[in-house]
Amino acid sequence: MSGFWARQRWWLGRVIALPFQLLLFAIIAFFLVRLIPGDPVLAVTGNQVSPEEYLAVKHRLGLDGSPITQLFNYLGRLVQGDLGESLISGRSVFDDIRTRLPATVELAAMSLLVSSILVFAVSVLIMFRPRNIISRAAVAFSRTAGSIPEFAVAIVFIFIFYAKLNWLPAPLGRLTPGSPTPVVVTHFPFLDALLTGDPAIIGSMLAHLVMPVAALVISISAVLLRLLNSQVEVEMQKPATRFRISTGAGIGTVILSVYRRALPGTVTMAGALFGNLIGSAVVLEGLFSFGGMGQYLVKAVQSADLTAMQGFLIVAAALSLVIFLLVDIVNMMLDPRRRPGVGAKP
Amino acid sequence: MTGIAVPTDVQEPQVPRRGSSKRSGRRWLLLTPALAVLALAIVGPWITPYDPRKVVARPLLPPSGDHWFGTDDNGLDVFSQVIAAARYDVLIALGVVFFATVGGIAVGLAIGMNESQGGPVGWFARLMSRSVDFIQAIPSMLFGLIAVAFFGASTLSLVIILAVILSPYQIRLVRTEVLQVRGEAYVDAARLAGTSEFRLTLRHVLPNAVRPAMYYMSVIFGVSIMLLAALGFLGVGLPPPTPEWGSMVSRGASGVSSGRWWPAAFPLVFLMTTVAMVALGFSAFQRRDDKR
């Protein structure tokens, strides 16, 4: 039995570390909010407040008592999933985030999925037909890595495909106004649309998603493609690849072998990009009037809604930590040399 | 085809000469667009045909001889705004590049040199290293949004916020390089010759560890211009009426779907051209073998 657990250590250790990292992040967020220059209570209420009101707001902010009691109160509520109440609207921050964040995450995840498939396909093409016209165009495109802002692409798309050609629907929401809306089940809009099974709703939502997803795909694919391509080039020259080719292994085996070694760097990058994609999705939601996390967050920032931001910070951190966990596990599955306690050098 | 094709155009491999006149001439040529951007940033606000903060004509006039880039939905001259905005966008980005790189090199050296030491120094260095990873784990856009909420959006606060967001990249690059240089024989030799650890770091490790960070400066510049524009786009960047490309694009974006492209398109073009030109300028200092 101990042998079994020893063999599972590589991923178990990583999973067990997660709650501790989250705790650390929560403590950092706690102190970050207390780093704000000036008195947060006055920043929220303005200068003209009665002493009772002042104390009430202070209590709502969780700022009464010594820093240590504050920290423990805050962590205690956090464990129960209570992120406090918005200072402006008085609604539960957790509920607000739960209804809005899924839409943003869905947009980011769809873009990442589409660009992963595209990048993988194109990199295989480049591997076999490097002088093909598509391969050359793709390599040239990958040089622009990181220098195309997604909102620039989106604005150009809106101008061409909506204003001029009118091929795609107006950037005014996820569905054409007046059309039936799917029942909210999961808060993931596209998933909800799929659950209705109504082809009209699914089609309408897909048409509205084309432009923002394409803009996000364009802005991140270049980065992924450039990295994957350079890694594949390096791994193609390695003795391991030559050995497989020279022993007459099938083409699938060779591809598998090369990509097992070349992919981890790109997977890590994709994980890191997912966080940035959420940020970009926030920007695009404003442009396409999608109403996800974007407007909520900007409103919170503009009205200095501290609890809302503190709550969002923790949720965003939790999300990135889970993504990083997935990245590590995928990488360790792809390339066992990356598991802890393995001697061989990758 | 039968037989073995004999390559006919085989050339002797050329030994690259450093600083050959042809190459360095081209180098300076590569630098001109970047210098033009810098010049525009410095003189921009003085050469605008109209006041970029005042209503000068009817709103939403298309581009014409009087208003080269048209007017926006408030009746402000787009050309004047775009030119005047260069100062804020470019100078903030340059400030970010400077602070992120200098800070990144200092912290990267400190972490790299002390990381594997025992005792409190090594413990502190490892803690720093972990905190750098943490900062990098937070998506930069969201970090920026929240930091702006906390510290406000002024030129100085934006420079500091963006420098903090982007310095982890430099720190990691320098650290990786330091870890390699640290094991070189010349470092041991200097140490045996009695050079103090501080002087050794400065004289021998620093010059050999900063090249990747230097090349990365162009990326930092591009990313900070982009982040600044994205913050402006969300409406939390420099407050209006300060001309800024991102907020201009944001205000113009709603008109794009009804065909009024000019208030959004011109700042976008300037934004992307600036990033490209500065990247070109930095590539002048890049050696062939450093390209990745």
XYZ file of C-alpha atoms in Angstrom:
638
model
C 0.000 0.000 0.000
C 2.829 2.413 0.832
C 4.240 1.734 -2.612
C 0.945 2.813 -4.165
C 0.924 6.116 -2.273
C 4.564 6.707 -3.089
C 3.737 6.339 -6.773
C 0.860 8.811 -6.483
C 2.952 11.352 -4.612
C 3.692 13.473 -7.690
C 0.165 14.769 -8.050
C -1.102 14.322 -4.493
C 1.570 16.617 -3.110
C 0.600 19.274 -5.615
C -3.118 19.022 -4.768
C -2.524 19.138 -1.019
C -0.471 22.335 -1.403
C -3.446 24.158 -2.984
C -5.406 25.148 0.155
C -2.240 26.467 1.764
C -1.434 28.621 -1.253
C -4.999 29.900 -1.189
C -4.701 30.760 2.494
C -1.516 32.685 1.742
C -3.249 34.581 -1.052
C -6.194 35.403 1.200
C -3.823 36.816 3.810
C -2.032 38.849 1.141
C -5.371 40.221 -0.114
C -6.265 41.092 3.473
C -3.130 43.168 3.939
C -3.354 44.649 0.444
C -6.729 46.170 1.273
C -5.234 47.634 4.437
C -2.392 49.183 2.460
C -4.718 51.710 0.836
C -3.484 55.164 1.685
C -5.907 57.205 3.730
C -8.863 56.061 5.793
C -10.930 53.547 3.813
C -14.011 54.344 5.898
C -13.810 58.012 4.924
C -13.060 57.052 1.324
C -16.337 55.133 1.277
C -18.583 57.515 3.166
C -17.130 60.890 2.282
C -16.140 63.353 4.989
C -19.575 64.253 6.364
C -20.560 61.340 8.615
C -21.852 61.045 12.143
C -19.739 58.974 14.557
C -22.387 56.191 14.662
C -22.447 55.952 10.893
C -18.653 55.914 10.866
C -18.576 52.971 13.276
C -21.268 51.151 11.316
C -19.326 51.399 8.078
C -16.156 50.454 9.896
C -17.888 47.330 11.143
C -19.211 46.494 7.708
C -15.691 46.807 6.309
C -14.464 44.444 9.003
C -12.103 47.133 10.225
C -13.057 47.135 13.916
C -10.918 45.399 16.518
C -7.203 44.675 16.403
C -5.606 43.568 13.122
C -5.272 40.004 14.427
C -8.971 39.672 15.351
C -9.824 41.240 11.998
C -7.704 38.698 10.196
C -9.281 35.778 12.025
C -12.817 37.103 11.538
C -12.103 37.546 7.868
C -10.582 34.086 7.421
C -13.397 32.515 9.418
C -16.022 34.004 7.128
C -13.972 33.151 4.068
C -14.008 29.449 4.971
C -17.823 29.609 4.934
C -17.752 31.156 1.462
C -18.723 34.588 2.769
C -16.866 37.356 0.949
C -18.750 40.167 2.678
C -21.251 42.627 1.253
C -20.732 45.212 -1.419
C -20.281 48.646 0.152
C -22.311 50.302 -2.575
C -25.202 47.941 -3.301
C -25.205 45.961 -0.055
C -25.557 42.697 -1.974
C -23.488 39.643 -1.167
C -20.211 39.813 -3.086
C -20.112 36.043 -3.401
C -23.531 35.947 -5.102
C -22.594 38.805 -7.431
C -19.416 37.056 -8.481
C -21.111 33.676 -8.831
C -23.658 35.063 -11.283
C -21.210 37.129 -13.333
C -17.834 35.434 -13.359
C -18.926 32.249 -15.214
C -19.789 34.268 -18.341
C -16.320 35.818 -18.381
C -14.591 32.535 -17.666
C -16.581 30.889 -20.440
C -15.481 33.504 -22.968
C -11.842 33.083 -21.930
C -12.050 29.286 -21.908
C -13.663 29.129 -25.346
C -10.934 31.348 -26.782
C -8.216 29.275 -25.166
C -9.759 26.062 -26.465
C -10.112 27.365 -30.032
C -6.599 28.769 -30.115
C -5.090 25.598 -28.589
C -6.650 23.462 -31.310
C -5.597 25.886 -34.049
C -2.067 26.271 -32.725
C -1.614 22.524 -32.400
C -2.891 21.860 -35.917
C -0.778 24.612 -37.456
C 2.344 23.504 -35.603
C 1.947 19.955 -36.943
C 1.555 21.436 -40.417
C 4.703 23.529 -39.968
C 6.536 20.433 -38.750
C 5.757 18.499 -41.938
C 5.458 21.229 -44.552
C 7.624 24.129 -43.384
C 7.633 25.776 -46.810
C 3.904 25.552 -47.318
C 2.280 28.952 -47.844
C 0.061 28.536 -44.763
C 3.061 27.551 -42.650
C 5.014 30.587 -43.757
C 2.088 32.889 -43.077
C 1.652 31.308 -39.641
C 5.328 31.737 -38.786
C 5.220 35.369 -39.896
C 2.089 35.871 -37.816
C 3.734 34.315 -34.761
C 6.401 37.026 -34.866
C 3.777 39.565 -33.849
C 3.463 37.734 -30.514
C 2.124 39.893 -27.748
C 1.904 43.083 -29.771
C -1.716 42.920 -30.930
C -4.161 44.259 -28.351
C -7.419 42.306 -28.432
C -9.602 45.401 -28.395
C -7.845 46.680 -31.526
C -8.688 43.460 -33.383
C -12.241 43.560 -32.042
C -12.818 47.133 -33.198
C -11.493 46.343 -36.662
C -13.777 43.289 -36.778
C -16.812 45.312 -35.730
C -16.069 47.859 -38.432
C -15.550 45.306 -41.197
C -17.972 42.501 -40.355
C -20.795 44.508 -38.816
C -20.658 48.135 -39.996
C -19.488 47.456 -43.569
C -20.390 43.889 -44.539
C -23.164 43.269 -42.001
C -22.273 39.564 -41.858
C -22.329 39.337 -38.091
C -24.839 40.678 -35.550
C -24.409 44.027 -33.802
C -22.057 44.107 -30.782
C -24.998 44.654 -28.439
C -25.196 41.667 -26.137
C -25.058 37.902 -26.366
C -28.414 37.456 -28.092
C -30.399 39.475 -30.585
C -32.693 41.730 -28.522
C -36.250 40.427 -28.335
C -35.342 36.807 -28.952
C -36.138 34.175 -26.315
C -33.501 33.861 -23.593
C -32.403 30.513 -22.227
C -33.257 29.566 -18.658
C -30.355 30.339 -16.349
C -29.113 27.061 -14.919
C -25.337 27.141 -14.697
C -24.670 30.895 -15.211
C -22.433 29.867 -18.111
C -24.424 31.543 -20.923
C -23.407 29.273 -23.767
C -23.801 26.146 -21.676
C -27.284 27.332 -20.715
C -28.050 27.899 -24.388
C -26.866 24.384 -25.207
C -29.068 22.995 -22.436
C -32.174 24.490 -24.044
C -31.420 22.442 -27.148
C -33.028 25.173 -29.244
C -30.971 25.569 -32.447
C -32.163 29.175 -32.917
C -30.810 30.265 -29.527
C -27.561 28.322 -29.925
C -27.008 29.733 -33.409
C -27.734 33.283 -32.332
C -25.358 33.035 -29.410
C -22.625 31.516 -31.564
C -22.972 34.322 -34.101
C -22.601 36.871 -31.319
C -19.558 35.057 -29.951
C -17.619 34.906 -33.227
C -16.072 38.369 -33.062
C -14.945 38.480 -29.415
C -13.633 34.914 -29.497
C -11.793 35.515 -32.778
C -10.241 38.700 -31.385
C -9.007 36.875 -28.284
C -7.766 33.930 -30.342
C -5.759 36.224 -32.600
C -4.189 38.042 -29.695
C -3.004 34.896 -27.899
C -2.347 32.362 -30.677
C 0.766 34.202 -31.830
C 2.383 33.802 -28.418
C 1.484 30.114 -28.143
C 2.460 29.300 -31.709
C 5.843 30.992 -31.426
C 6.691 29.109 -28.259
C 5.405 25.709 -29.414
C 7.128 26.078 -32.751
C 10.514 26.821 -31.255
C 10.158 23.913 -28.818
C 9.128 21.501 -31.564
C 12.133 22.597 -33.607
C 14.456 21.882 -30.696
C 12.885 18.514 -29.883
C 12.938 17.416 -33.531
C 16.733 17.497 -33.451
C 17.040 15.506 -30.211
C 18.498 11.971 -30.307
C 15.201 10.610 -28.942
C 13.384 11.730 -32.098
C 16.118 10.463 -34.415
C 16.095 7.130 -32.617
C 12.389 6.717 -33.197
C 12.605 7.643 -36.862
C 15.620 5.397 -37.466
C 13.928 2.403 -35.828
C 11.031 2.776 -38.228
C 8.405 3.892 -35.732
C 5.107 5.018 -37.169
C 4.462 8.669 -37.814
C 1.976 8.875 -34.945
C 4.549 7.567 -32.492
C 7.082 10.134 -33.643
C 4.590 12.998 -33.340
C 3.525 11.806 -29.904
C 7.114 11.556 -28.757
C 8.037 15.021 -30.025
C 4.978 16.714 -28.597
C 5.244 15.036 -25.215
C 8.569 16.762 -24.857
C 7.696 20.018 -26.634
C 4.267 20.768 -25.177
C 4.964 21.406 -21.459
C 6.404 24.883 -22.028
C 3.393 25.837 -24.115
C 0.948 24.358 -21.610
C 2.556 26.449 -18.884
C 2.279 29.514 -21.087
C -1.363 28.725 -21.875
C -2.079 28.522 -18.154
C -0.394 31.844 -17.534
C -2.264 33.334 -20.487
C -5.605 32.180 -19.125
C -5.389 34.802 -16.392
C -4.561 37.446 -18.961
C -7.411 36.175 -21.104
C -9.812 36.856 -18.246
C -8.451 40.400 -18.157
C -8.878 40.735 -21.931
C -12.365 39.224 -21.751
C -13.242 41.912 -19.211
C -12.213 44.534 -21.779
C -14.130 42.902 -24.637
C -17.286 42.438 -22.587
C -17.517 46.198 -22.384
C -17.060 46.549 -26.127
C -19.678 43.914 -26.986
C -22.083 44.830 -24.129
C -21.876 41.295 -22.756
C -22.314 42.220 -19.113
C -20.155 39.693 -17.302
C -17.535 40.401 -14.701
C -16.231 43.394 -16.685
C -18.811 46.044 -15.878
C -19.079 44.875 -12.282
C -15.353 45.150 -11.735
C -14.992 48.528 -13.425
C -17.900 49.848 -11.385
C -16.312 48.487 -8.212
C -13.037 50.178 -9.106
C -14.655 53.498 -9.961
C -16.742 53.604 -6.796
C -13.920 52.273 -4.569
C -16.002 49.288 -3.484
C -13.344 47.653 -1.362
C -15.138 44.474 -0.311
C -16.152 43.752 -3.895
C -12.555 44.110 -5.039
C -11.161 42.131 -2.132
C -13.629 39.365 -2.923
C -12.827 39.418 -6.590
C -9.101 39.335 -5.853
C -9.523 36.151 -3.821
C -11.746 34.459 -6.397
C -9.367 35.412 -9.217
C -6.433 34.092 -7.207
C -8.251 30.835 -6.481
C -9.016 30.483 -10.168
C -5.394 31.064 -11.209
C -4.161 28.637 -8.574
C -6.494 25.936 -9.853
C -5.313 26.653 -13.414
C -1.673 26.396 -12.342
C -2.448 23.133 -10.591
C -4.025 21.767 -13.772
C -1.043 22.968 -15.798
C 1.421 21.233 -13.485
C -0.530 18.002 -13.508
C -0.969 18.002 -17.287
C 2.752 18.653 -17.700
C 3.687 15.892 -15.299
C 1.387 13.537 -17.193
C 2.868 14.529 -20.554
C 6.449 14.354 -19.437
C 7.039 12.123 -16.392
C 10.556 13.513 -16.056
C 8.942 16.636 -14.601
C 7.517 14.778 -11.615
C 9.233 15.544 -8.334
C 11.893 13.083 -7.239
C 12.707 11.959 -10.769
C 16.422 12.164 -11.444
C 16.522 12.540 -15.231
C 16.900 16.032 -16.635
C 14.201 17.160 -19.066
C 15.432 12.005 -60.672
C 18.367 9.685 -60.409
C 21.652 10.094 -58.653
C 22.427 12.430 -55.857
C 21.742 16.075 -56.313
C 24.952 17.973 -55.821
C 24.376 21.331 -54.230
C 25.966 23.928 -56.451
C 25.479 27.059 -54.459
C 27.556 26.129 -51.445
C 29.180 29.147 -49.915
C 31.972 29.443 -47.450
C 30.484 30.156 -44.056
C 31.048 33.781 -43.309
C 32.720 34.690 -40.098
C 30.604 37.411 -38.571
C 32.616 40.516 -37.921
C 31.643 42.591 -34.988
C 30.762 46.175 -35.649
C 31.338 45.940 -39.381
C 30.430 49.216 -41.028
C 27.532 47.828 -43.070
C 25.803 46.289 -40.099
C 26.258 49.155 -37.687
C 25.035 51.567 -40.362
C 21.861 49.575 -40.611
C 21.656 49.555 -36.849
C 21.411 53.299 -36.641
C 18.837 53.261 -39.404
C 16.701 50.879 -37.342
C 16.848 53.341 -34.511
C 15.357 56.316 -36.396
C 11.671 55.353 -36.047
C 12.094 54.954 -32.294
C 13.793 58.339 -32.093
C 10.939 59.833 -34.113
C 8.480 58.452 -31.569
C 10.521 59.928 -28.745
C 10.695 63.298 -30.526
C 6.941 63.235 -31.018
C 6.461 62.489 -27.321
C 8.611 65.462 -26.366
C 7.346 68.096 -28.775
C 3.858 66.601 -29.325
C 1.770 68.928 -27.162
C 3.460 72.016 -28.659
C 2.790 71.271 -32.305
C -0.905 70.371 -32.226
C -2.989 72.525 -34.599
C -5.805 72.818 -32.020
C -6.023 72.628 -28.243
C -6.490 68.892 -27.532
C -8.608 69.602 -24.461
C -11.050 72.116 -25.978
C -14.115 71.805 -28.175
C -13.052 73.259 -31.528
C -15.678 72.180 -34.057
C -18.947 70.354 -34.529
C -18.878 66.783 -33.168
C -18.144 63.787 -35.395
C -16.901 65.600 -38.474
C -15.217 63.127 -40.842
C -11.527 63.665 -41.680
C -11.010 66.755 -43.825
C -8.407 69.399 -44.621
C -9.259 71.381 -41.496
C -9.399 68.387 -39.185
C -7.058 65.765 -40.595
C -8.384 62.964 -38.407
C -11.888 64.411 -37.976
C -13.479 65.339 -34.652
C -14.788 63.094 -31.875
C -18.249 62.975 -30.308
C -17.502 66.028 -28.173
C -16.133 68.112 -31.032
C -12.473 67.747 -30.022
C -9.888 67.552 -32.797
C -8.748 63.914 -33.059
C -5.395 64.739 -34.685
C -4.423 67.142 -31.896
C -5.494 64.647 -29.258
C -3.557 61.782 -30.832
C -0.384 63.858 -31.093
C -0.690 65.247 -27.582
C -1.401 61.781 -26.162
C 1.987 60.516 -27.338
C 3.636 62.337 -24.453
C 1.592 60.609 -21.782
C 1.608 57.154 -23.314
C 5.248 57.057 -24.420
C 6.728 58.741 -21.376
C 4.780 56.583 -18.942
C 5.874 53.486 -20.838
C 9.511 54.640 -20.816
C 9.266 55.260 -17.084
C 7.869 51.776 -16.623
C 10.669 50.253 -18.716
C 13.272 52.129 -16.665
C 11.927 51.255 -13.228
C 10.955 47.691 -14.089
C 14.399 46.997 -15.573
C 16.521 48.732 -12.931
C 14.413 47.275 -10.120
C 14.303 43.909 -11.844
C 18.080 43.784 -12.204
C 18.672 44.801 -8.578
C 16.195 42.314 -7.135
C 17.181 39.593 -9.601
C 20.842 39.944 -8.626
C 19.995 39.921 -4.929
C 17.835 36.824 -5.259
C 20.174 34.973 -7.592
C 23.295 35.541 -5.527
C 21.756 34.650 -2.160
C 19.110 32.092 -3.023
C 21.059 28.968 -2.171
C 22.664 30.384 0.960
C 21.758 29.085 4.367
C 20.597 31.217 7.241
C 18.220 34.175 7.258
C 19.713 35.763 4.105
C 19.035 32.717 1.975
C 15.646 32.264 3.586
C 14.714 35.853 2.762
C 15.947 35.487 -0.820
C 13.825 32.393 -1.330
C 10.836 34.207 0.166
C 11.404 37.055 -2.315
C 11.598 34.574 -5.136
C 8.261 33.056 -4.138
C 6.592 36.464 -3.794
C 7.761 37.345 -7.302
C 6.053 34.203 -8.575
C 2.934 35.264 -6.708
C 2.828 38.711 -8.282
C 3.240 37.109 -11.663
C 0.416 34.687 -10.950
C -2.104 37.520 -10.742
C -3.309 38.507 -14.228
C -1.670 41.834 -15.030
C -4.865 43.544 -16.234
C -6.727 42.704 -13.031
C -3.760 43.609 -10.856
C -3.617 46.964 -12.673
C -7.341 47.586 -12.279
C -7.280 46.930 -8.575
C -4.041 48.812 -7.964
C -5.489 51.839 -9.747
C -8.534 51.614 -7.501
C -6.284 51.678 -4.472
C -3.708 54.257 -5.453
C -5.543 56.403 -7.999
C -4.599 57.109 -11.593
C -1.932 59.791 -11.890
C 1.114 59.673 -14.139
C 3.360 58.712 -11.233
C 1.057 56.075 -9.742
C 0.555 54.479 -13.165
C 4.323 54.292 -13.718
C 4.837 52.651 -10.332
C 1.886 50.260 -10.652
C 2.896 49.092 -14.124
C 6.552 48.801 -13.099
C 5.586 46.570 -10.179
C 3.367 44.457 -12.432
C 6.033 44.016 -15.092
C 9.232 43.788 -13.027
C 8.755 40.066 -12.194
C 9.576 39.217 -15.817
C 12.894 41.064 -15.536
C 13.617 39.649 -12.082
C 13.175 36.095 -13.330
C 15.302 36.667 -16.427
C 18.146 38.138 -14.379
C 17.860 35.479 -11.683
C 18.109 32.630 -14.181
C 21.150 34.237 -15.741
C 22.795 34.918 -12.356
C 22.390 31.289 -11.364
C 24.403 30.360 -14.436
C 27.063 33.076 -14.186
C 27.543 32.403 -10.471
C 29.145 29.057 -11.250
C 31.637 30.408 -13.799
C 35.337 30.055 -13.101
C 36.050 33.789 -13.317
C 33.648 34.437 -10.447
C 35.456 31.899 -8.291
C 38.771 33.406 -9.361
C 37.672 36.879 -8.334
C 36.392 35.530 -5.036
C 39.719 33.799 -4.369
C 41.517 37.037 -5.199
C 39.720 38.551 -2.231
C 37.116 40.667 -4.005
C 34.232 41.511 -1.712
C 30.920 39.842 -2.505
C 29.252 43.165 -3.313
C 32.008 44.295 -5.665
C 32.122 40.865 -7.267
C 28.413 41.016 -7.988
C 28.741 44.468 -9.490
C 31.918 43.923 -11.538
C 31.604 40.340 -12.710
C 28.078 39.027 -12.338
C 26.076 42.118 -13.300
C 27.579 42.720 -16.763
C 27.218 39.060 -17.650
C 23.675 38.631 -16.387
C 21.738 41.580 -17.744
C 21.664 40.934 -21.498
C 18.324 39.061 -21.617
C 16.737 41.737 -19.434
C 18.064 44.398 -21.805
C 16.464 42.694 -24.786
C 13.267 42.208 -22.891
C 12.967 45.973 -22.456
C 11.214 46.267 -25.810
C 8.613 43.720 -24.732
C 8.129 45.582 -21.459
C 7.638 48.798 -23.427
C 5.055 47.211 -25.700
C 3.187 45.535 -22.873
C 3.102 48.675 -20.754
C 1.734 50.772 -23.645
C -0.879 48.072 -24.173
C -1.792 47.809 -20.479
C -1.993 51.574 -20.180
C -4.303 51.687 -23.183
C -6.411 48.829 -21.804
C -6.794 50.641 -18.477
C -7.717 53.807 -20.347
C -10.102 51.742 -22.438
C -11.869 50.529 -19.296
C -12.097 54.107 -18.092
C -9.745 53.828 -15.137
C -6.585 55.246 -16.745
C -5.550 58.899 -16.762
C -8.715 60.896 -16.098
C -10.193 62.958 -18.961
C -9.585 65.420 -20.509
C -5.974 64.217 -20.460
C -5.478 62.894 -24.003
C -4.628 59.202 -23.881
C -4.845 56.657 -26.699
C -6.692 53.942 -24.800
C -9.464 56.180 -23.493
C -9.770 57.773 -26.962
C -10.268 54.339 -28.501
C -12.791 53.516 -25.811
C -14.837 56.667 -26.406
C -14.650 56.192 -30.164
C -15.480 52.476 -30.123
C -19.235 52.923 -29.785
C -19.291 54.898 -33.042
C -17.490 52.203 -34.997
C -20.595 50.037 -35.377
C -22.394 52.937 -37.028
C -19.504 53.533 -39.426
C -17.783 56.460 -37.671
C -14.375 54.877 -37.500
C -12.062 57.867 -37.200
C -12.224 58.681 -33.459
C -11.188 55.103 -32.620
C -9.047 54.123 -35.606
C -6.401 56.877 -35.517
C -5.394 56.429 -31.872
C -5.297 52.667 -32.484
C -2.993 53.095 -35.459
C -0.688 55.366 -33.460
C -0.707 52.944 -30.538
C 0.336 49.974 -32.634
C 2.807 51.908 -34.766
C 4.532 53.189 -31.652
C 4.918 49.685 -30.256
C 6.247 48.388 -33.570
C 8.694 51.274 -34.026
C 10.109 50.982 -30.549
C 10.441 47.206 -30.907
C 12.372 47.847 -34.131
C 14.574 50.329 -32.304
C 15.410 47.817 -29.599
C 16.139 45.142 -32.183
C 19.027 47.351 -33.368
C 20.901 46.364 -30.234
C 20.130 42.701 -30.544
C 22.796 40.326 -31.781
C 21.896 37.655 -34.257
C 22.593 34.806 -31.864
C 20.379 36.333 -29.198
C 17.257 36.117 -31.282
C 14.918 33.492 -30.063
